[in-house]
mmCIF file of C-alpha atoms in Angstrom:
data_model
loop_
_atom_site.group_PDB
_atom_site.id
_atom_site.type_symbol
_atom_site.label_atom_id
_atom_site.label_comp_id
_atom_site.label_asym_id
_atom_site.label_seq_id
_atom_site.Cartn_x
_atom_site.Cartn_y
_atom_site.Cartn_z
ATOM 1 C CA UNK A 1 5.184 -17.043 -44.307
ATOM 2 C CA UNK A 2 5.139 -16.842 -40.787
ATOM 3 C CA UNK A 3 4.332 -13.305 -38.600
ATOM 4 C CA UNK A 4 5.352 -12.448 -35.552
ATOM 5 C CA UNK A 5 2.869 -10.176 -33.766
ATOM 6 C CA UNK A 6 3.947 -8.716 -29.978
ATOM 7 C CA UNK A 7 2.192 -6.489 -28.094
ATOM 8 C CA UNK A 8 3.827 -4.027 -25.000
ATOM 9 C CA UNK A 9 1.647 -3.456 -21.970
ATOM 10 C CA UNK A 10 1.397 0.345 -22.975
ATOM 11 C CA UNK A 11 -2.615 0.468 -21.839
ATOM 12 C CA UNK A 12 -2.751 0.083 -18.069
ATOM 13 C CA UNK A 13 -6.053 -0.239 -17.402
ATOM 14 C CA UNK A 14 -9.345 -2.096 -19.366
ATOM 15 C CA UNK A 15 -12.927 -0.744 -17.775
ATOM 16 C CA UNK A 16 -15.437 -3.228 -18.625
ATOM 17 C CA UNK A 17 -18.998 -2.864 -17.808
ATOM 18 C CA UNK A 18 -20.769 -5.959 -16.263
ATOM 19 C CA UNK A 19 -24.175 -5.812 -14.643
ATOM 20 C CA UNK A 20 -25.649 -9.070 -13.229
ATOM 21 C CA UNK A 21 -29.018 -7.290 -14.142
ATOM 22 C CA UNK A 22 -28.424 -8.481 -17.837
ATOM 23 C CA UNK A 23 -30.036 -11.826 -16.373
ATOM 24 C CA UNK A 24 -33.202 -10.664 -15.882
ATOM 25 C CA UNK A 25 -33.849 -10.726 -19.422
ATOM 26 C CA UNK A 26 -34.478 -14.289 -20.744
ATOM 27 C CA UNK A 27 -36.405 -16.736 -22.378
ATOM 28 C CA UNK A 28 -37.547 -19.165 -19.232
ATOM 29 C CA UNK A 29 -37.824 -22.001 -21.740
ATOM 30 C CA UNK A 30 -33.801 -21.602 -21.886
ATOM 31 C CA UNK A 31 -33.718 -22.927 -25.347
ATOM 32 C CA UNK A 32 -32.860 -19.093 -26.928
ATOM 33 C CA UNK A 33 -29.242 -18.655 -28.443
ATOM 34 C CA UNK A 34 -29.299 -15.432 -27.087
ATOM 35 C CA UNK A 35 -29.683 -15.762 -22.746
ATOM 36 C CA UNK A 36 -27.737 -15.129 -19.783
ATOM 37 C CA UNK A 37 -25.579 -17.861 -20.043
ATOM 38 C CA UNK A 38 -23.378 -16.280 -23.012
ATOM 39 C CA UNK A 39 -22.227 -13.134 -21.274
ATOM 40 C CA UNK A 40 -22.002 -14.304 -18.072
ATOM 41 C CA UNK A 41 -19.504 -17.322 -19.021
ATOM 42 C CA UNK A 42 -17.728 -14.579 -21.426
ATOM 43 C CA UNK A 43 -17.341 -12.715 -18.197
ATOM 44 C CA UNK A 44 -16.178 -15.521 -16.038
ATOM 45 C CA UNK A 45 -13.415 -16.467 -18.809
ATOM 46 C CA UNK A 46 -11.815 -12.827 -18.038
ATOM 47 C CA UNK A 47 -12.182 -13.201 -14.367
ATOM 48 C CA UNK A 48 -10.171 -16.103 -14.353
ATOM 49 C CA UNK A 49 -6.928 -14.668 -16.989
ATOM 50 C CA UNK A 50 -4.182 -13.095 -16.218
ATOM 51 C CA UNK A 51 -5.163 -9.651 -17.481
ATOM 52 C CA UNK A 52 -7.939 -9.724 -14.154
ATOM 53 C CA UNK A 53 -6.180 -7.001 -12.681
ATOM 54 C CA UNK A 54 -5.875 -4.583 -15.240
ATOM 55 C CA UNK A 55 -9.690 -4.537 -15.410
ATOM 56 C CA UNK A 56 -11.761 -2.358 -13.672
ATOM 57 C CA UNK A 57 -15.637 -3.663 -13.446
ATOM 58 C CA UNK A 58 -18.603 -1.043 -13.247
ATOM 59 C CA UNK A 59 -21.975 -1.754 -13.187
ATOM 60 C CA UNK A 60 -24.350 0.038 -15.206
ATOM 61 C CA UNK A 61 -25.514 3.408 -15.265
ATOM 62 C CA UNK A 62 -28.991 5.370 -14.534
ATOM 63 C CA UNK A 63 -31.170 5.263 -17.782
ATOM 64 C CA UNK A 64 -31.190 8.841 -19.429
ATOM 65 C CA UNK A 65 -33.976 8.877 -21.254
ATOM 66 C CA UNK A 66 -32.940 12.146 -23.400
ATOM 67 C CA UNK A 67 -30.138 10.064 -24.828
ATOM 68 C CA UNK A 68 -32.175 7.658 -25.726
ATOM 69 C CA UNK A 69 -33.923 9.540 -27.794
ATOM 70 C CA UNK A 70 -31.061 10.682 -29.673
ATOM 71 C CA UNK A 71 -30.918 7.479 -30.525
ATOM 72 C CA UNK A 72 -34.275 5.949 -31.334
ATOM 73 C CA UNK A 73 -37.486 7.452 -32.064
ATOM 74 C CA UNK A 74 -40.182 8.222 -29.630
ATOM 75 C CA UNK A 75 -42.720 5.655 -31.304
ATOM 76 C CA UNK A 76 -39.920 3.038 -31.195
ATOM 77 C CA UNK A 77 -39.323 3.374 -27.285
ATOM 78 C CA UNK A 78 -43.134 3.656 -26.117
ATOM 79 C CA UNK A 79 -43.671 0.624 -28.387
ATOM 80 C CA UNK A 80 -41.227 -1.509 -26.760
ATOM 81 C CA UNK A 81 -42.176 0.205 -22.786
ATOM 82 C CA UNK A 82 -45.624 -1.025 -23.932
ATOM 83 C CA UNK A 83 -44.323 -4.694 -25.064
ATOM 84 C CA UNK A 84 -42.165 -4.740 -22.424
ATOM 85 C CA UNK A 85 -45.475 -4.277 -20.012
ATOM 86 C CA UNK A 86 -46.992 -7.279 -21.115
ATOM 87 C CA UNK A 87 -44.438 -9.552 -19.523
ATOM 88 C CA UNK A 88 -42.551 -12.158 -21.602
ATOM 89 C CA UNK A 89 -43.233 -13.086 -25.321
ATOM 90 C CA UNK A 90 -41.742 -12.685 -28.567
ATOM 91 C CA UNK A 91 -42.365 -9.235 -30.463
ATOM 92 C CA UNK A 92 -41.296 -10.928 -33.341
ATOM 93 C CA UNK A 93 -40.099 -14.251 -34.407
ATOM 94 C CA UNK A 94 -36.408 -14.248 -32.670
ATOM 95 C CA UNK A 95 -36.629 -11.398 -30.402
ATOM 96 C CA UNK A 96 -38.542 -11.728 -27.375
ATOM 97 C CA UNK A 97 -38.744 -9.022 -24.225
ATOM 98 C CA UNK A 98 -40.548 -9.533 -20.388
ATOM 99 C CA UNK A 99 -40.961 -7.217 -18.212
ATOM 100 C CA UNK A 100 -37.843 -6.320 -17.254
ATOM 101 C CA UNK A 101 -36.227 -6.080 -20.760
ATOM 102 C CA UNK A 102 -36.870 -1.941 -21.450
ATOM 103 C CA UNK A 103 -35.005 -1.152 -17.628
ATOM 104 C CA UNK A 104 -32.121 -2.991 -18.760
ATOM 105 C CA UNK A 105 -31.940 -1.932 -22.020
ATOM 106 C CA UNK A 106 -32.230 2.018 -21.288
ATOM 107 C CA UNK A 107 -29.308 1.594 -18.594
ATOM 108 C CA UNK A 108 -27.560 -0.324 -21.148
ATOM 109 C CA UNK A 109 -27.834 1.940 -23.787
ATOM 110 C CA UNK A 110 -27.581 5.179 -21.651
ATOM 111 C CA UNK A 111 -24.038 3.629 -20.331
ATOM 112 C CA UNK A 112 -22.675 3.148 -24.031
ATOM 113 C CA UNK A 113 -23.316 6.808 -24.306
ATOM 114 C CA UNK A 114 -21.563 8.080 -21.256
ATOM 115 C CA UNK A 115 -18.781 5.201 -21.197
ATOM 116 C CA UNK A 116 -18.067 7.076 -24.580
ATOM 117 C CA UNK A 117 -17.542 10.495 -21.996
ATOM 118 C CA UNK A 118 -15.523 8.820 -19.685
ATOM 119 C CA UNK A 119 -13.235 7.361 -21.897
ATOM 120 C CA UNK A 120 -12.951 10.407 -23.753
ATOM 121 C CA UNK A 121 -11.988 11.888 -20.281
ATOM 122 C CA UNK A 122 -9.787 9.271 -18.658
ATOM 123 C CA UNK A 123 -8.045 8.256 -22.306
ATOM 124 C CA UNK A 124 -9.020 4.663 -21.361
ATOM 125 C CA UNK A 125 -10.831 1.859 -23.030
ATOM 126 C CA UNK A 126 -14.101 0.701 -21.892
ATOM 127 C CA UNK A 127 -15.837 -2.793 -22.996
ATOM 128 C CA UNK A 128 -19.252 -2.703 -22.769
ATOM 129 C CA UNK A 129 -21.170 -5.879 -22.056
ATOM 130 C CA UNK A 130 -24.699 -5.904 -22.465
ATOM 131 C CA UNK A 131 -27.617 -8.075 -23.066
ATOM 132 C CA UNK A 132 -29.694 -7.834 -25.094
ATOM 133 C CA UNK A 133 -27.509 -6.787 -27.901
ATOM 134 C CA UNK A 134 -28.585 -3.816 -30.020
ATOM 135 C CA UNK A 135 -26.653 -3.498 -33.283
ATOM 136 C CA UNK A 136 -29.794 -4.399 -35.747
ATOM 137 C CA UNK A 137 -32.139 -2.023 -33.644
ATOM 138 C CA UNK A 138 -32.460 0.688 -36.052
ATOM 139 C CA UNK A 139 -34.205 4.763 -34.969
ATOM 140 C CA UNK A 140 -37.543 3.080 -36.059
ATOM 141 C CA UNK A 141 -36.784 -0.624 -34.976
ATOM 142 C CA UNK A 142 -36.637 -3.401 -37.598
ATOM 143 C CA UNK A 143 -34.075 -1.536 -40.056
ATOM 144 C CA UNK A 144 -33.228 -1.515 -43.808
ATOM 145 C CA UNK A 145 -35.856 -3.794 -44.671
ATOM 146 C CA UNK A 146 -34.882 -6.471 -42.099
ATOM 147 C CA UNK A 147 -37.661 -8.819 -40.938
ATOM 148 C CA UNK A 148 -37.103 -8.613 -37.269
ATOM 149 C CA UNK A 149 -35.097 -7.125 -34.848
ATOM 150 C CA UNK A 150 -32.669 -9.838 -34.511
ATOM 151 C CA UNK A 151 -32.395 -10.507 -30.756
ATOM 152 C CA UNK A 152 -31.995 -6.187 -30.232
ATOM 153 C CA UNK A 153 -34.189 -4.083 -28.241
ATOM 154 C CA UNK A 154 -31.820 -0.638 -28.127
ATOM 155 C CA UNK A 155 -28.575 -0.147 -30.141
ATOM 156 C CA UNK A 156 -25.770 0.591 -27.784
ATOM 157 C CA UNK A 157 -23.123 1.142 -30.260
ATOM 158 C CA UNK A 158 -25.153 3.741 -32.114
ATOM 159 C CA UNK A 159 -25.447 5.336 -28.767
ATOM 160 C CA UNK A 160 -21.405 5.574 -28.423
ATOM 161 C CA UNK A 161 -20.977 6.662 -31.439
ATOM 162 C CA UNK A 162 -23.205 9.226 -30.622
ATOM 163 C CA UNK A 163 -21.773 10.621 -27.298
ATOM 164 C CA UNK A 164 -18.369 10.925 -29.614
ATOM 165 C CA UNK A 165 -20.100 13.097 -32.206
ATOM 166 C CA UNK A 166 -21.519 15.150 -29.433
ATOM 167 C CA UNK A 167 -18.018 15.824 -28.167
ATOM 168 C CA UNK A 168 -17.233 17.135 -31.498
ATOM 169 C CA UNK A 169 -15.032 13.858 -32.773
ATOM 170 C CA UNK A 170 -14.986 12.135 -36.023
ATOM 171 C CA UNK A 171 -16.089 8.510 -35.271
ATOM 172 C CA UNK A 172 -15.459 5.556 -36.675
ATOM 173 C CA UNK A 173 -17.523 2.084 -36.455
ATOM 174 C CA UNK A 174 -15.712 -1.222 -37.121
ATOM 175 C CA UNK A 175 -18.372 -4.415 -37.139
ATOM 176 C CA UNK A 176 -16.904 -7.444 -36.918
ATOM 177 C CA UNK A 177 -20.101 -9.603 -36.070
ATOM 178 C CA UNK A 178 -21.343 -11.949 -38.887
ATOM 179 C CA UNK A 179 -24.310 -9.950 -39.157
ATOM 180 C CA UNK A 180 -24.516 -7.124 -41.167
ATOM 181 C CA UNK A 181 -25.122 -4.146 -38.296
ATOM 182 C CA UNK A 182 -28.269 -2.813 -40.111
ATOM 183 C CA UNK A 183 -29.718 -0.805 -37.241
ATOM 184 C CA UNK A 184 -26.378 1.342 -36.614
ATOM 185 C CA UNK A 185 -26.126 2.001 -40.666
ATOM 186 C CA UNK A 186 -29.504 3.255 -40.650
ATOM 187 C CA UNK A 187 -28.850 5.294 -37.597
ATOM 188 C CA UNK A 188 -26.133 7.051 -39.363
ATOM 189 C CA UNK A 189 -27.236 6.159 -43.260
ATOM 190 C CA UNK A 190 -26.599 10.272 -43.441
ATOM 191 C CA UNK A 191 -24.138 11.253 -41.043
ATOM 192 C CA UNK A 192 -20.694 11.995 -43.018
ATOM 193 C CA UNK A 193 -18.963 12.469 -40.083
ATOM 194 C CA UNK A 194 -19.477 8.358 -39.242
ATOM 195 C CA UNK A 195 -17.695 5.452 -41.277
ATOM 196 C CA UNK A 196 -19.099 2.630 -40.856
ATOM 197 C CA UNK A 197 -16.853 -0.595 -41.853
ATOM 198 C CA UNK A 198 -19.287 -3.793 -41.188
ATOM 199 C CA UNK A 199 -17.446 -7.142 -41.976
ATOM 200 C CA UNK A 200 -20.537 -9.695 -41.948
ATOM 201 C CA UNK A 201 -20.968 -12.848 -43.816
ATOM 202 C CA UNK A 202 -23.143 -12.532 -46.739
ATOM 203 C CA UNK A 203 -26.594 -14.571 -47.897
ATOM 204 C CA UNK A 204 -27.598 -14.240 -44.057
ATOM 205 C CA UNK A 205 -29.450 -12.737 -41.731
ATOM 206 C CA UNK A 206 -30.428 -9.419 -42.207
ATOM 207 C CA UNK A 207 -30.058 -9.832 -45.829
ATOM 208 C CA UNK A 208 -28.582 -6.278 -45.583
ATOM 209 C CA UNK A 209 -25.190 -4.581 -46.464
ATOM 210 C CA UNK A 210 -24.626 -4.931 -49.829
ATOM 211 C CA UNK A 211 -21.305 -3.262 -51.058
ATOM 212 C CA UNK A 212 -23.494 -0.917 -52.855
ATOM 213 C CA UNK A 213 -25.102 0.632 -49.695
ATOM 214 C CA UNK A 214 -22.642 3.498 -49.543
ATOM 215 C CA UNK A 215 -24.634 5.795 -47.183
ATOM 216 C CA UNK A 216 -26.923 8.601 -47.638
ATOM 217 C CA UNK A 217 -27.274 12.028 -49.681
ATOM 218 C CA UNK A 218 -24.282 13.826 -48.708
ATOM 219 C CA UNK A 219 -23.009 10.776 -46.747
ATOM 220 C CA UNK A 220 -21.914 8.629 -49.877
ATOM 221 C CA UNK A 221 -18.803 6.681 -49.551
ATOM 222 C CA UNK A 222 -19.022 6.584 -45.668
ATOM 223 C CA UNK A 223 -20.436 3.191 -45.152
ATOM 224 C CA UNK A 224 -18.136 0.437 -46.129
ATOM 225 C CA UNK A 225 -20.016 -2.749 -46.067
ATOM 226 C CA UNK A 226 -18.239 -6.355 -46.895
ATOM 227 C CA UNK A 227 -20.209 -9.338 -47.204
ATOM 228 C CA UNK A 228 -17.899 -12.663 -47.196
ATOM 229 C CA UNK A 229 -18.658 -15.845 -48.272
ATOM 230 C CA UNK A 230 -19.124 -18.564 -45.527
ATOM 231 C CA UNK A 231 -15.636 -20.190 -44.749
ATOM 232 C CA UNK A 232 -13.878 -16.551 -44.905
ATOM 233 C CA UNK A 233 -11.085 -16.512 -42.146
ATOM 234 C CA UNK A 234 -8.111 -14.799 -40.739
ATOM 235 C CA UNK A 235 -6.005 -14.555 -44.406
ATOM 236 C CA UNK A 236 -8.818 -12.969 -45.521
ATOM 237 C CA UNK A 237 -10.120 -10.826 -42.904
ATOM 238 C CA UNK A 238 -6.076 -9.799 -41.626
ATOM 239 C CA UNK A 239 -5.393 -9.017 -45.411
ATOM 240 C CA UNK A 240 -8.575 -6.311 -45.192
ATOM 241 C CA UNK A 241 -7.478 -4.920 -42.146
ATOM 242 C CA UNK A 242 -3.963 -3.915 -44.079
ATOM 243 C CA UNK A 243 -5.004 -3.416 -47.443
ATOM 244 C CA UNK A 244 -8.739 -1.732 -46.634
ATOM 245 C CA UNK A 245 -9.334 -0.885 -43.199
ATOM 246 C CA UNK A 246 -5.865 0.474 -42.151
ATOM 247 C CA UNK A 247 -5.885 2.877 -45.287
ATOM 248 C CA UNK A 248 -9.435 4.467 -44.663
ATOM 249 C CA UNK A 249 -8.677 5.120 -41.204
ATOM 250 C CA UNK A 250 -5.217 6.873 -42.343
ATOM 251 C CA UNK A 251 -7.784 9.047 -45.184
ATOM 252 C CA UNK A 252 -10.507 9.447 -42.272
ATOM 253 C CA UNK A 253 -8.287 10.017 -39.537
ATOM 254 C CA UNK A 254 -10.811 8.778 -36.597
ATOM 255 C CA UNK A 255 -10.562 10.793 -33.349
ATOM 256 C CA UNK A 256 -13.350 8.186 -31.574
ATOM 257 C CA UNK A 257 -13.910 4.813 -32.424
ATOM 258 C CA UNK A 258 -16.647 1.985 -31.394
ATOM 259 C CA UNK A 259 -15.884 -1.252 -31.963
ATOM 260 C CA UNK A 260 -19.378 -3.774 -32.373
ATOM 261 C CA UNK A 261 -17.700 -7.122 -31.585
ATOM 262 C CA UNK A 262 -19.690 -9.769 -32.618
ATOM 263 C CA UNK A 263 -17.722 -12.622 -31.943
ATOM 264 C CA UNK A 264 -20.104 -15.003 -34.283
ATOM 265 C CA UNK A 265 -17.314 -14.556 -36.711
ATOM 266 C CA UNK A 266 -15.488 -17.413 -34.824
ATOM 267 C CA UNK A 267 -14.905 -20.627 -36.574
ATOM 268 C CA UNK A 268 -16.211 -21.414 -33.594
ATOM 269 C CA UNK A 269 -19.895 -20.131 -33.545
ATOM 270 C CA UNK A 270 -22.516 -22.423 -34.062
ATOM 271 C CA UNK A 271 -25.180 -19.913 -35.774
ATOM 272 C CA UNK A 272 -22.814 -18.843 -38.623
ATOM 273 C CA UNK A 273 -20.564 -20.183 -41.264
ATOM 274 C CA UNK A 274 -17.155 -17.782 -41.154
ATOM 275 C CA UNK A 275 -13.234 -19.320 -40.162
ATOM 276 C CA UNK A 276 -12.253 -16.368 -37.956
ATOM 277 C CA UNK A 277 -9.999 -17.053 -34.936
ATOM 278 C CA UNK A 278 -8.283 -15.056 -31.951
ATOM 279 C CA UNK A 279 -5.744 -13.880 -34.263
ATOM 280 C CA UNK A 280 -7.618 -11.394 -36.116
ATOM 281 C CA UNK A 281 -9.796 -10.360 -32.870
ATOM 282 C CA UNK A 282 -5.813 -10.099 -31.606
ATOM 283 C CA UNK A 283 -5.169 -7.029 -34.590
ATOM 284 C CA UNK A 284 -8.038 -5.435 -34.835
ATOM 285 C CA UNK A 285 -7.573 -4.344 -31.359
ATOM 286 C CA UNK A 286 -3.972 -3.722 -31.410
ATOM 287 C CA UNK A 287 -4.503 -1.719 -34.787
ATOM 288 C CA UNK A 288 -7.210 0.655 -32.370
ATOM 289 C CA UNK A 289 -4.670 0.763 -29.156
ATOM 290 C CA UNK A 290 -2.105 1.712 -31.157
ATOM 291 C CA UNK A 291 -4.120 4.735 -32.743
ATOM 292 C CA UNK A 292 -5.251 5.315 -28.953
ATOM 293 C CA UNK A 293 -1.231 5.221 -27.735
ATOM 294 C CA UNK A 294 -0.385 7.652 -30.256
ATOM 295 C CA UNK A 295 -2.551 10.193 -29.211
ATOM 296 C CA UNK A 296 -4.921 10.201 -32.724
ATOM 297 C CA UNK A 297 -8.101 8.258 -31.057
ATOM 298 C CA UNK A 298 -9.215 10.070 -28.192
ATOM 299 C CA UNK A 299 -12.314 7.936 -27.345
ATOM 300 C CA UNK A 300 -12.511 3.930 -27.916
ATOM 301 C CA UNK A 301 -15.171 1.884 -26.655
ATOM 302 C CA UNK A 302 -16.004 -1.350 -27.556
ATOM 303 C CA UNK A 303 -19.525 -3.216 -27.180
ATOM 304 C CA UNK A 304 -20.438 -6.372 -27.311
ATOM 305 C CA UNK A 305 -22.815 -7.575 -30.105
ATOM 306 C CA UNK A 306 -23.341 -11.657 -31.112
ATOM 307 C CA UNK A 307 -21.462 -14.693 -30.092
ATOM 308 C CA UNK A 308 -22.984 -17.885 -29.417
ATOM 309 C CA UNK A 309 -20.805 -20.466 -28.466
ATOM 310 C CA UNK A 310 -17.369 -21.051 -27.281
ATOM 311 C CA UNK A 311 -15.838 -18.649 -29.977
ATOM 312 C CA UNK A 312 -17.265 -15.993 -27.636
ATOM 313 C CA UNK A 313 -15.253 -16.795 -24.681
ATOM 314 C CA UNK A 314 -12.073 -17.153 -26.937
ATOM 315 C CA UNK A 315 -12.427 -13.977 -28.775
ATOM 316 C CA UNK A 316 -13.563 -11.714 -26.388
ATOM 317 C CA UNK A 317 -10.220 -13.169 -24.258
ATOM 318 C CA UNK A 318 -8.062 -12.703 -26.774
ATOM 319 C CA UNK A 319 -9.055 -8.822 -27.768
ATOM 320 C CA UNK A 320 -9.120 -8.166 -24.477
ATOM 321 C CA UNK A 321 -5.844 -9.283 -24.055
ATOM 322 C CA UNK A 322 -4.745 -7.229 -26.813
ATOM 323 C CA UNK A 323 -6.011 -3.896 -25.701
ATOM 324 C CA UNK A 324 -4.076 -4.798 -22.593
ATOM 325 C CA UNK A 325 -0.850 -5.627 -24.331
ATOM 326 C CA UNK A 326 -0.675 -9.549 -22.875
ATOM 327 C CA UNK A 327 -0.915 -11.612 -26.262
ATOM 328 C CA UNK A 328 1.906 -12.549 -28.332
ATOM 329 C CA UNK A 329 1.620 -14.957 -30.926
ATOM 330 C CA UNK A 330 3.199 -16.445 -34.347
ATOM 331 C CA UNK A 331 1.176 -17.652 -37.246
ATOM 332 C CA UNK A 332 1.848 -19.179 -40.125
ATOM 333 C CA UNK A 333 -0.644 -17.492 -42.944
ATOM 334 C CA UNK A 334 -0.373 -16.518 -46.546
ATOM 335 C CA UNK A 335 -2.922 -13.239 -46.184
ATOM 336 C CA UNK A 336 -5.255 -13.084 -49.167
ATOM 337 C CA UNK A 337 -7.517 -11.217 -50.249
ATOM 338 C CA UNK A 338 -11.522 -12.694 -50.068
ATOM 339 C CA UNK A 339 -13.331 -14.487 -52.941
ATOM 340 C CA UNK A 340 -16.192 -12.923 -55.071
ATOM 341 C CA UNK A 341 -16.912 -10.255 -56.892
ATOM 342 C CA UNK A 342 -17.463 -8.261 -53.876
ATOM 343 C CA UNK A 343 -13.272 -7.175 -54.096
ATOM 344 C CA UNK A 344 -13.640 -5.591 -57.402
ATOM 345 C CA UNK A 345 -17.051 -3.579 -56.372
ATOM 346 C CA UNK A 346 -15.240 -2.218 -52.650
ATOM 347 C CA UNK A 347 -12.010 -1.560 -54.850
ATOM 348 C CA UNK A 348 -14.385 1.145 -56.855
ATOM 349 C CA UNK A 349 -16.203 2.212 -53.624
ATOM 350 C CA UNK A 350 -12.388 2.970 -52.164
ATOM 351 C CA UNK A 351 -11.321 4.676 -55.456
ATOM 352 C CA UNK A 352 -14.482 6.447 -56.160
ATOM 353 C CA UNK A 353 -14.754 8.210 -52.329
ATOM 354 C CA UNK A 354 -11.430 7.869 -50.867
ATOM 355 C CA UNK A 355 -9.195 8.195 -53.321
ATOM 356 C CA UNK A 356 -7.469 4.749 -53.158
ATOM 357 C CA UNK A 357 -6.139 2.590 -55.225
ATOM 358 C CA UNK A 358 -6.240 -0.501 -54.030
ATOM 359 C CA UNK A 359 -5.936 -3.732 -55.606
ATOM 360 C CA UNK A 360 -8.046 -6.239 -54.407
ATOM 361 C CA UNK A 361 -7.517 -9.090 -57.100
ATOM 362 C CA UNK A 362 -5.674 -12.152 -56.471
#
């Protein structure tokens, strides 16, 4: 069966933030996945498409510490100030900070927060793009049981989220990275007012996000987790966003949303084992900007989260792109829906707390 998917320029403007500081932080031995070289050739793949002029750059913002401690707890951000003091090394096995690491990551996280504001304000899109990433940093650090923090020093998407619950807006989170985003579900493992949808390959790295781990006392039903097996692509993961994702947010009715786009999920990546291409990077955005067009999201802010190879520059091009309006594409794909017992477990999470009825059997 082949789809036809076009997009109309209806958003006129992308703001992406880009701060050369992000450099600063890195492993000298330049042998770490996660190092300057990632974003900044990300970034340099948008400079040079044709959607360069609907982007507006900004640099980051001042740190505000009193939103960073919405975020994280106090002992979390003096330990890592203190860390951070002793110059470079590893905290933990794959994580490592110098001396410059907490002054980027407070201005980082302190922008997610007010980009959230802005866009709110403007109804435009902002695209955060920080290093280090933060989606496994949970209020206390190492989250849900996870043995590190997973490259993450501060979790900026937590920190959008939060500005759009302080403006009074129900938020939702859509992770697409192939980790499980185990710092921003215990950040809001009991905040109703958040669903969480987390995509993530299962049997890896954080070991976390069973589809069992529906959220907290009085929060049940509001995290969505959906591990995949390894080789999961775009039938699988363009057949959720119809058949699961498109339904919640029609239930849930989101007036904010944060994307965490982890573009690991590439066929692409080199750390992970998932098929995902441009396509479904392509309608997950469109699916947002259309909700954004209409008038229903208010605030929509996307942040940057894994990506270690050349799926990165693909996939962040191609959602960009997308928000934009400038992709149109055919494909020739039999959607599907993924393999596992983990479809008949979400179809009685969906029933059970939504109220759908959903079939997720071949």
């Amino acid at each position: 069966m082949i789809h036809y998917i076009y997009y109309i320029v209806v958003c006129l403007l992308l703001n992406v933030v880009y701060d050369e500081i992000h450099k600063l932080h890195l492993d000298p031995s330049g042998r770490h996945p996660e190092n300057p070289r990632r974003v900044e050739e990300a970034f340099s793949v948008l400079k040079k498409s044709e959607v360069w002029s609907r982007i507006k750059v900004h640099g980051t913002f001042e740190s505000d510490f009193e939103k960073l401690k919405l975020i994280h707890s106090k002992s979390y951000i003096s330990f890592i100030e203190e860390e951070c003091g002793r110059g470079f090394h590893y905290i933990d096995s794959d994580t490592y900070v110098n001396e410059k690491t907490f002054y980027i990551a407070s201005r980082f996280i302190s922008t997610s927060y007010y980009a959230s504001i802005k866009s709110l304000e403007s109804s435009e899109p902002w695209l955060i793009m920080p290093r280090p990433p933060g989606h496994h940093a949970g209020r206390n650090g190492c989250a849900m049981g996870a043995p590190t923090l997973g490259f993450c020093i501060f979790n900026n998407s937590a920190a959008a989220a939060q500005a759009m619950l302080d403006s009074g807006l129900r938020t939702l989170i859509i992770d697409f990275d192939a980790h499980h985003g185990n710092g921003t579900q215990d950040i809001f493992w009991n905040e109703p007012r958040v669903l969480h949808i987390d995509l993530h390959q299962e049997g890896i790295y954080p070991g976390t996000g069973d589809v069992g781990d529906i959220g907290g006392i009085g929060a049940e039903g509001s995290k969505i987790n959906i591990p995949l097996p390894a080789f999961t692509g775009d039938p699988e993961y363009l057949w959720l966003l119809d058949n699961v994702i498109k339904p919640l947010i029609e239930v849930f009715k989101p007036e904010g949303v944060v994307v965490s786009a982890g573009f690991d999920s590439h066929v692409g990546d080199p750390l992970t084992m998932l098929h995902v291409t441009e396509y479904t990077y392509s309608a997950i955005a469109s699916t947002i900007m259309d909700l954004m067009n209409s008038g229903i999201v208010k605030s929509f802010v996307t942040i940057l989260e894994g990506g270690y190879g050349e799926g990165l520059n693909m996939g962040l091009k191609a959602y960009v792109e997308s928000i934009l309006g400038f992709r149109c594409f055919k494909y020739d794909l039999k959607l599907k829906p993924p393999r596992g017992v983990v479809v008949r477990e979400l179809s009685n999470v969906l029933r059970d707390y939504w109220g759908l009825s959903i079939s997720l059997t071949d």
